[in-house]
Amino acid sequence: LNTMNPSDLPVSVVIPVFNETENLEELHRELVGALEKTGRPFEVILIDDGSTDSSWAVLRSLQHKDGRVKLICLRRNFGQTAALAAGFDHARGGIIVSLDADLQNDPNDIPSLIQKIEEGYDIVSGWRRRRKDKFLTRRVPSTIANTLISRLTRVRLHDYGCTLKAFRSEVIKNVKLYGELHRFIPAIASQLGVRISEVEVN
Ligand code: UDP
Ligand code: MG
């Protein structure tokens, strides 16, 4: 039984990083700006998934400047799902938010995801209603995948591919992730009887 008032819950942000040197400083700046506005304590967990560029050096300098930054370094490239799973394992917040490092997700959407968790939902998934990706190579396959996953799992979401999500900690910590399963987190978690919602994101 979770007796803690959700507005007291600290937030852990979990971000997988593979060769993102040129994005990390801006990501950190935007993220901290958005999180400070929520007035909650937070930590930012960045998982270096075997980057071969200077990502690790940039991450170390961010950690040096900002004590809220926590780093995990994977021994080699394991893929986005494994990197996310490592971050979820180490997260200490009552609310856990996942997003991409490549600035495709807007940190300013995080407060509205958190607010939905406060309303009582266990998983809140971002919905990229106006996607700016390439039509044929990204949006068409994604539409097909969304339709298939929706039929197969009976969890109705518009956008299964959006990494920007918020979770109640006890829910995501009870989901075992492997392979490329991160797209199916809501479907897997639905078997735990969780309440799922969607929020439109940038
Ligand atoms: N990523 C990772 N390991 C990988 C590939 C990607 O940790 O092997 C990270 C990447 O740095 C980014 C997120 O996972 O933060 C999503 O990756 P990408 O943008 O390549 O995926 P897409 O947007 O094409 O789904
Ligand atoms: Mg991307």
mmCIF file of C-alpha atoms and ligand atoms in Angstrom:
data_model
loop_
_atom_site.group_PDB
_atom_site.id
_atom_site.type_symbol
_atom_site.label_atom_id
_atom_site.label_comp_id
_atom_site.label_asym_id
_atom_site.label_seq_id
_atom_site.Cartn_x
_atom_site.Cartn_y
_atom_site.Cartn_z
ATOM 1 C CA LEU A 1 0.000 0.000 0.000
ATOM 2 C CA ASN A 2 1.445 3.313 -1.052
ATOM 3 C CA THR A 3 0.479 5.846 1.597
ATOM 4 C CA MET A 4 2.786 8.563 0.356
ATOM 5 C CA ASN A 5 1.093 11.589 -1.164
ATOM 6 C CA PRO A 6 2.034 11.475 -4.859
ATOM 7 C CA SER A 7 2.988 15.151 -4.833
ATOM 8 C CA ASP A 8 5.813 14.235 -2.430
ATOM 9 C CA LEU A 9 7.174 11.520 -4.691
ATOM 10 C CA PRO A 10 10.656 12.229 -6.014
ATOM 11 C CA VAL A 11 11.103 11.791 -9.757
ATOM 12 C CA SER A 12 13.755 9.664 -11.458
ATOM 13 C CA VAL A 13 14.364 10.389 -15.130
ATOM 14 C CA VAL A 14 15.934 7.475 -17.045
ATOM 15 C CA ILE A 15 17.730 8.138 -20.348
ATOM 16 C CA PRO A 16 19.571 5.598 -22.546
ATOM 17 C CA VAL A 17 22.573 7.093 -24.347
ATOM 18 C CA PHE A 18 24.301 5.706 -27.424
ATOM 19 C CA ASN A 19 26.623 8.126 -29.237
ATOM 20 C CA GLU A 20 24.816 11.326 -28.318
ATOM 21 C CA THR A 21 27.808 13.626 -27.684
ATOM 22 C CA GLU A 22 26.357 16.677 -29.398
ATOM 23 C CA ASN A 23 22.934 16.385 -27.688
ATOM 24 C CA LEU A 24 23.800 15.776 -24.035
ATOM 25 C CA GLU A 25 24.483 19.298 -22.797
ATOM 26 C CA GLU A 26 21.331 20.756 -24.318
ATOM 27 C CA LEU A 27 19.342 17.771 -23.065
ATOM 28 C CA HIS A 28 20.619 18.330 -19.525
ATOM 29 C CA ARG A 29 19.857 22.063 -19.671
ATOM 30 C CA GLU A 30 16.273 21.595 -20.933
ATOM 31 C CA LEU A 31 15.596 18.712 -18.581
ATOM 32 C CA VAL A 32 16.767 20.472 -15.443
ATOM 33 C CA GLY A 33 14.760 23.573 -16.412
ATOM 34 C CA ALA A 34 11.577 21.524 -16.817
ATOM 35 C CA LEU A 35 12.098 19.448 -13.661
ATOM 36 C CA GLU A 36 12.923 22.409 -11.428
ATOM 37 C CA LYS A 37 9.537 23.913 -12.345
ATOM 38 C CA THR A 38 7.779 20.895 -10.799
ATOM 39 C CA GLY A 39 9.253 21.747 -7.383
ATOM 40 C CA ARG A 40 9.971 18.080 -6.718
ATOM 41 C CA PRO A 41 13.249 16.449 -5.816
ATOM 42 C CA PHE A 42 14.636 14.579 -8.811
ATOM 43 C CA GLU A 43 17.526 12.531 -10.114
ATOM 44 C CA VAL A 44 18.562 12.096 -13.745
ATOM 45 C CA ILE A 45 19.961 8.648 -14.541
ATOM 46 C CA LEU A 46 21.884 8.471 -17.813
ATOM 47 C CA ILE A 47 22.926 5.049 -19.073
ATOM 48 C CA ASP A 48 25.847 4.964 -21.478
ATOM 49 C CA ASP A 49 25.074 1.986 -23.692
ATOM 50 C CA GLY A 50 28.603 1.348 -24.972
ATOM 51 C CA SER A 51 29.026 4.651 -26.830
ATOM 52 C CA THR A 52 32.066 4.869 -29.099
ATOM 53 C CA ASP A 53 32.112 8.701 -29.303
ATOM 54 C CA SER A 54 32.789 11.178 -26.469
ATOM 55 C CA SER A 55 29.411 10.685 -24.760
ATOM 56 C CA TRP A 56 30.962 9.243 -21.596
ATOM 57 C CA ALA A 57 33.332 12.206 -21.161
ATOM 58 C CA VAL A 58 30.429 14.650 -21.579
ATOM 59 C CA LEU A 59 28.326 12.649 -19.117
ATOM 60 C CA ARG A 60 31.146 12.767 -16.533
ATOM 61 C CA SER A 61 31.404 16.527 -16.866
ATOM 62 C CA LEU A 62 27.625 16.891 -16.375
ATOM 63 C CA GLN A 63 27.804 14.693 -13.276
ATOM 64 C CA HIS A 64 30.667 16.793 -11.966
ATOM 65 C CA LYS A 65 28.585 19.994 -12.321
ATOM 66 C CA ASP A 66 25.267 18.582 -11.104
ATOM 67 C CA GLY A 67 24.917 16.180 -8.166
ATOM 68 C CA ARG A 68 21.441 15.139 -9.329
ATOM 69 C CA VAL A 69 23.025 13.411 -12.338
ATOM 70 C CA LYS A 70 23.694 9.674 -11.827
ATOM 71 C CA LEU A 71 25.591 7.619 -14.379
ATOM 72 C CA ILE A 72 25.561 3.973 -15.382
ATOM 73 C CA CYS A 73 28.122 2.658 -17.856
ATOM 74 C CA LEU A 74 27.331 -0.585 -19.680
ATOM 75 C CA ARG A 75 30.275 -2.728 -20.711
ATOM 76 C CA ARG A 76 29.237 -2.818 -24.359
ATOM 77 C CA ASN A 77 26.293 -1.842 -26.553
ATOM 78 C CA PHE A 78 23.292 -3.850 -25.308
ATOM 79 C CA GLY A 79 20.519 -1.856 -27.006
ATOM 80 C CA GLN A 80 17.911 0.609 -25.843
ATOM 81 C CA THR A 81 15.751 -1.872 -23.920
ATOM 82 C CA ALA A 82 18.628 -3.177 -21.777
ATOM 83 C CA ALA A 83 19.852 0.353 -21.121
ATOM 84 C CA LEU A 84 16.376 1.403 -19.973
ATOM 85 C CA ALA A 85 16.125 -1.693 -17.765
ATOM 86 C CA ALA A 86 19.443 -0.851 -16.048
ATOM 87 C CA GLY A 87 18.152 2.651 -15.369
ATOM 88 C CA PHE A 88 14.815 1.407 -13.991
ATOM 89 C CA ASP A 89 16.696 -0.959 -11.632
ATOM 90 C CA HIS A 90 18.726 1.886 -10.143
ATOM 91 C CA ALA A 91 15.979 4.523 -10.000
ATOM 92 C CA ARG A 92 14.964 5.566 -6.509
ATOM 93 C CA GLY A 93 12.074 7.924 -7.252
ATOM 94 C CA GLY A 94 8.411 7.068 -6.693
ATOM 95 C CA ILE A 95 7.705 8.265 -10.227
ATOM 96 C CA ILE A 96 9.988 7.145 -13.043
ATOM 97 C CA VAL A 97 10.086 8.962 -16.383
ATOM 98 C CA SER A 98 11.832 7.569 -19.474
ATOM 99 C CA LEU A 99 12.865 9.574 -22.505
ATOM 100 C CA ASP A 100 15.333 9.578 -25.420
ATOM 101 C CA ALA A 101 18.624 11.460 -25.361
ATOM 102 C CA ASP A 102 18.416 12.702 -28.957
ATOM 103 C CA LEU A 103 16.141 15.696 -28.190
ATOM 104 C CA GLN A 104 13.196 14.111 -30.036
ATOM 105 C CA ASN A 105 11.248 14.176 -26.759
ATOM 106 C CA ASP A 106 10.528 17.567 -25.174
ATOM 107 C CA PRO A 107 11.292 17.649 -21.416
ATOM 108 C CA ASN A 108 8.611 20.326 -21.024
ATOM 109 C CA ASP A 109 6.026 17.564 -21.512
ATOM 110 C CA ILE A 110 7.187 15.818 -18.319
ATOM 111 C CA PRO A 111 5.043 17.858 -15.864
ATOM 112 C CA SER A 112 1.806 16.856 -17.626
ATOM 113 C CA LEU A 113 2.828 13.164 -17.513
ATOM 114 C CA ILE A 114 3.550 13.488 -13.788
ATOM 115 C CA GLN A 115 0.197 15.153 -13.257
ATOM 116 C CA LYS A 116 -1.597 12.143 -14.772
ATOM 117 C CA ILE A 117 0.271 9.843 -12.375
ATOM 118 C CA GLU A 118 -0.958 12.094 -9.555
ATOM 119 C CA GLU A 119 -4.497 11.636 -10.854
ATOM 120 C CA GLY A 120 -4.080 7.918 -10.147
ATOM 121 C CA TYR A 121 -2.732 6.376 -13.348
ATOM 122 C CA ASP A 122 0.158 3.897 -13.120
ATOM 123 C CA ILE A 123 1.542 4.377 -16.639
ATOM 124 C CA VAL A 124 1.227 7.499 -18.767
ATOM 125 C CA SER A 125 2.430 7.188 -22.326
ATOM 126 C CA GLY A 126 3.408 10.027 -24.656
ATOM 127 C CA TRP A 127 1.463 10.319 -27.884
ATOM 128 C CA ARG A 128 3.308 12.049 -30.739
ATOM 129 C CA ARG A 129 0.151 13.236 -32.449
ATOM 130 C CA ARG A 130 1.960 15.459 -34.956
ATOM 131 C CA ARG A 131 5.067 13.418 -35.741
ATOM 132 C CA LYS A 132 7.805 15.080 -37.744
ATOM 133 C CA ASP A 133 9.561 11.876 -38.819
ATOM 134 C CA LYS A 134 9.849 10.695 -42.438
ATOM 135 C CA PHE A 135 6.526 9.456 -43.760
ATOM 136 C CA LEU A 136 7.440 6.259 -45.614
ATOM 137 C CA THR A 137 10.303 4.928 -43.501
ATOM 138 C CA ARG A 138 9.076 5.940 -40.030
ATOM 139 C CA ARG A 139 5.400 6.896 -39.893
ATOM 140 C CA VAL A 140 3.961 4.184 -42.147
ATOM 141 C CA PRO A 141 5.758 1.285 -40.364
ATOM 142 C CA SER A 142 4.854 2.857 -37.069
ATOM 143 C CA THR A 143 1.136 3.057 -37.985
ATOM 144 C CA ILE A 144 1.176 -0.614 -38.993
ATOM 145 C CA ALA A 145 3.000 -1.591 -35.783
ATOM 146 C CA ASN A 146 0.602 0.454 -33.651
ATOM 147 C CA THR A 147 -2.424 -1.248 -35.223
ATOM 148 C CA LEU A 148 -0.922 -4.728 -34.796
ATOM 149 C CA ILE A 149 0.201 -4.227 -31.202
ATOM 150 C CA SER A 150 -3.153 -2.716 -30.347
ATOM 151 C CA ARG A 151 -5.037 -5.756 -31.742
ATOM 152 C CA LEU A 152 -2.693 -8.325 -30.244
ATOM 153 C CA THR A 153 -2.391 -6.907 -26.751
ATOM 154 C CA ARG A 154 -5.778 -5.216 -26.389
ATOM 155 C CA VAL A 155 -4.066 -2.294 -24.701
ATOM 156 C CA ARG A 156 -5.359 0.674 -26.667
ATOM 157 C CA LEU A 157 -2.754 3.356 -27.204
ATOM 158 C CA HIS A 158 -2.187 5.619 -30.218
ATOM 159 C CA ASP A 159 1.593 5.470 -30.072
ATOM 160 C CA TYR A 160 3.521 2.487 -28.704
ATOM 161 C CA GLY A 161 6.883 3.722 -29.989
ATOM 162 C CA CYS A 162 7.158 6.874 -27.890
ATOM 163 C CA THR A 163 9.852 6.493 -25.232
ATOM 164 C CA LEU A 164 8.538 9.468 -23.280
ATOM 165 C CA LYS A 165 6.527 7.790 -20.536
ATOM 166 C CA ALA A 166 5.912 8.084 -16.812
ATOM 167 C CA PHE A 167 5.491 5.128 -14.486
ATOM 168 C CA ARG A 168 4.621 4.557 -10.885
ATOM 169 C CA SER A 169 7.865 3.036 -9.640
ATOM 170 C CA GLU A 170 6.398 -0.217 -8.243
ATOM 171 C CA VAL A 171 4.831 -0.953 -11.642
ATOM 172 C CA ILE A 172 7.927 -0.597 -13.809
ATOM 173 C CA LYS A 173 10.138 -2.347 -11.266
ATOM 174 C CA ASN A 174 7.892 -5.399 -11.587
ATOM 175 C CA VAL A 175 8.208 -5.627 -15.359
ATOM 176 C CA LYS A 176 11.046 -7.806 -16.684
ATOM 177 C CA LEU A 177 12.476 -6.338 -19.869
ATOM 178 C CA TYR A 178 14.547 -8.068 -22.496
ATOM 179 C CA GLY A 179 15.069 -8.102 -26.265
ATOM 180 C CA GLU A 180 13.405 -5.100 -27.854
ATOM 181 C CA LEU A 181 10.491 -5.206 -25.481
ATOM 182 C CA HIS A 182 10.414 -1.599 -24.340
ATOM 183 C CA ARG A 183 7.613 -0.863 -26.814
ATOM 184 C CA PHE A 184 5.445 -3.402 -25.024
ATOM 185 C CA ILE A 185 5.838 -2.140 -21.473
ATOM 186 C CA PRO A 186 2.189 -0.983 -21.270
ATOM 187 C CA ALA A 187 1.005 -4.327 -22.669
ATOM 188 C CA ILE A 188 3.119 -6.360 -20.243
ATOM 189 C CA ALA A 189 2.179 -4.166 -17.312
ATOM 190 C CA SER A 190 -1.521 -4.363 -18.172
ATOM 191 C CA GLN A 191 -1.395 -7.938 -16.889
ATOM 192 C CA LEU A 192 -0.576 -6.492 -13.473
ATOM 193 C CA GLY A 193 -3.904 -4.675 -13.595
ATOM 194 C CA VAL A 194 -2.483 -1.205 -13.992
ATOM 195 C CA ARG A 195 -4.293 1.922 -15.138
ATOM 196 C CA ILE A 196 -2.851 3.377 -18.326
ATOM 197 C CA SER A 197 -3.340 6.805 -19.840
ATOM 198 C CA GLU A 198 -1.992 8.852 -22.733
ATOM 199 C CA VAL A 199 -0.896 12.468 -22.988
ATOM 200 C CA GLU A 200 -0.183 14.375 -26.210
ATOM 201 C CA VAL A 201 3.448 15.407 -26.470
ATOM 202 C CA ASN A 202 5.555 17.648 -28.698
HETATM 203 N N1 UDP B 1 20.054 4.012 -27.761
HETATM 204 C C1 UDP B 1 20.722 3.146 -26.895
HETATM 205 N N2 UDP B 1 21.303 2.020 -27.404
HETATM 206 C C2 UDP B 1 21.264 1.705 -28.723
HETATM 207 C C3 UDP B 1 20.535 2.566 -29.595
HETATM 208 C C4 UDP B 1 19.943 3.698 -29.080
HETATM 209 O O1 UDP B 1 20.803 3.409 -25.697
HETATM 210 O O2 UDP B 1 21.831 0.684 -29.110
HETATM 211 C C5 UDP B 1 19.422 5.226 -27.221
HETATM 212 C C6 UDP B 1 19.663 6.491 -28.039
HETATM 213 O O3 UDP B 1 20.834 7.164 -27.624
HETATM 214 C C7 UDP B 1 18.405 7.298 -27.748
HETATM 215 C C8 UDP B 1 17.338 6.219 -27.596
HETATM 216 O O4 UDP B 1 18.033 5.016 -27.258
HETATM 217 O O5 UDP B 1 18.501 8.006 -26.531
HETATM 218 C C9 UDP B 1 16.516 6.027 -28.875
HETATM 219 O O6 UDP B 1 17.398 5.704 -29.928
HETATM 220 P P1 UDP B 1 17.115 6.179 -31.417
HETATM 221 O O7 UDP B 1 16.886 7.645 -31.435
HETATM 222 O O8 UDP B 1 18.225 5.636 -32.262
HETATM 223 O O9 UDP B 1 15.770 5.392 -31.718
HETATM 224 P P2 UDP B 1 14.520 5.887 -32.561
HETATM 225 O O10 UDP B 1 14.223 7.316 -32.193
HETATM 226 O O11 UDP B 1 14.964 5.741 -33.974
HETATM 227 O O12 UDP B 1 13.442 4.923 -32.146
HETATM 228 MG MG MG B 2 15.406 8.969 -31.913
#
